[in-house]
């Protein structure tokens, strides 16, 4: 069984691979550091790692604007309604 999941946020900026990106600790500001197993390039993940994917966010906002309640959207996508409202507020700006 494959246990490794490919995290799109964790992609080597040098060779572009998302596989075999391993943790290399944290830097002083607490940002996750990674190292690419293929080209050995070390890099840090962009400051704020998103808990939810961009796709999920867009889908949730779309569902909300098609008439679904924030709570309904949250249930559908498995996220808290607070998060849904946050996204919608940001998106409307
Ligand atoms: Zn690489």
Short mmCIF file of C-alpha atoms and ligand atoms in Angstrom, two decimals:
data_model
loop_
_atom_site.label_atom_id
_atom_site.label_comp_id
_atom_site.label_asym_id
_atom_site.label_seq_id
_atom_site.Cartn_x
_atom_site.Cartn_y
_atom_site.Cartn_z
CA UNK A 1 0.00 0.00 0.00
CA UNK A 2 1.23 3.48 -0.81
CA UNK A 3 1.38 5.61 2.24
CA UNK A 4 2.95 8.65 0.67
CA UNK A 5 0.51 11.30 -0.33
CA UNK A 6 1.40 13.91 -2.86
CA UNK A 7 0.94 17.32 -1.43
CA UNK A 8 0.65 19.93 -4.13
CA UNK A 9 1.95 22.59 -1.79
CA UNK A 10 5.07 20.58 -1.40
CA UNK A 11 6.63 20.73 -4.78
CA UNK A 12 10.28 21.12 -5.55
CA UNK A 13 10.77 24.62 -7.02
CA UNK A 14 13.81 23.41 -8.89
CA UNK A 15 12.77 20.20 -10.62
CA UNK A 16 9.01 20.56 -10.16
CA UNK A 17 8.44 17.16 -8.63
CA UNK A 18 5.85 16.71 -5.91
CA UNK A 19 6.93 13.21 -5.00
CA UNK A 20 9.59 12.31 -2.47
CA UNK A 21 9.68 15.70 -0.84
CA UNK A 22 10.85 15.01 2.67
CA UNK A 23 10.76 17.10 5.80
CA UNK A 24 14.01 18.70 6.81
CA UNK A 25 12.90 20.36 10.00
CA UNK A 26 11.82 23.93 10.51
CA UNK A 27 13.56 27.23 10.13
CA UNK A 28 13.70 29.86 12.83
CA UNK A 29 10.32 31.34 12.03
CA UNK A 30 8.69 27.93 12.19
CA UNK A 31 8.32 27.42 8.48
CA UNK A 32 8.49 23.86 7.29
CA UNK A 33 11.63 23.07 5.41
CA UNK A 34 11.73 20.39 2.77
CA UNK A 35 14.32 18.66 0.74
CA UNK A 36 13.81 17.12 -2.66
CA UNK A 37 15.08 13.57 -2.79
CA UNK A 38 15.70 13.78 -6.50
CA UNK A 39 17.81 16.88 -6.92
CA UNK A 40 18.67 17.49 -3.26
CA UNK A 41 17.37 21.02 -3.46
CA UNK A 42 16.38 22.45 -0.12
CA UNK A 43 13.52 24.89 0.17
CA UNK A 44 10.94 26.18 2.59
CA UNK A 45 7.23 25.93 2.16
CA UNK A 46 5.47 29.20 1.59
CA UNK A 47 4.70 30.75 4.95
CA UNK A 48 1.07 29.92 5.28
CA UNK A 49 0.25 26.38 4.37
CA UNK A 50 -3.36 26.11 3.39
CA UNK A 51 -5.42 23.64 5.33
CA UNK A 52 -7.79 23.27 2.42
CA UNK A 53 -7.12 23.14 -1.27
CA UNK A 54 -7.86 26.00 -3.59
CA UNK A 55 -10.22 23.77 -5.51
CA UNK A 56 -12.25 22.99 -2.42
CA UNK A 57 -12.46 26.66 -1.57
CA UNK A 58 -13.68 27.58 -5.01
CA UNK A 59 -16.23 24.77 -5.01
CA UNK A 60 -17.55 25.86 -1.63
CA UNK A 61 -17.91 29.49 -2.72
CA UNK A 62 -19.66 28.42 -5.88
CA UNK A 63 -22.08 26.24 -3.96
CA UNK A 64 -22.82 29.10 -1.61
CA UNK A 65 -23.55 31.49 -4.44
CA UNK A 66 -25.85 28.97 -6.06
CA UNK A 67 -28.10 29.32 -3.05
CA UNK A 68 -26.76 26.87 -0.50
CA UNK A 69 -26.39 27.96 3.09
CA UNK A 70 -22.96 28.30 4.64
CA UNK A 71 -23.76 25.41 6.91
CA UNK A 72 -24.92 23.30 3.98
CA UNK A 73 -21.73 23.98 2.09
CA UNK A 74 -19.65 23.16 5.15
CA UNK A 75 -21.42 19.85 5.53
CA UNK A 76 -21.02 19.04 1.86
CA UNK A 77 -17.30 19.75 1.82
CA UNK A 78 -16.56 18.55 5.32
CA UNK A 79 -15.43 21.93 6.62
CA UNK A 80 -16.61 24.21 9.38
CA UNK A 81 -19.18 26.82 8.47
CA UNK A 82 -16.91 29.48 9.98
CA UNK A 83 -14.34 28.60 7.35
CA UNK A 84 -16.96 28.80 4.64
CA UNK A 85 -18.06 32.26 5.72
CA UNK A 86 -14.45 33.36 5.92
CA UNK A 87 -13.86 32.30 2.35
CA UNK A 88 -16.99 34.00 1.13
CA UNK A 89 -16.17 37.21 2.90
CA UNK A 90 -12.68 37.26 1.44
CA UNK A 91 -13.97 36.43 -1.99
CA UNK A 92 -16.55 39.20 -2.02
CA UNK A 93 -14.04 41.88 -1.31
ZN1 LIG B 1 13.92 18.67 -6.97
#
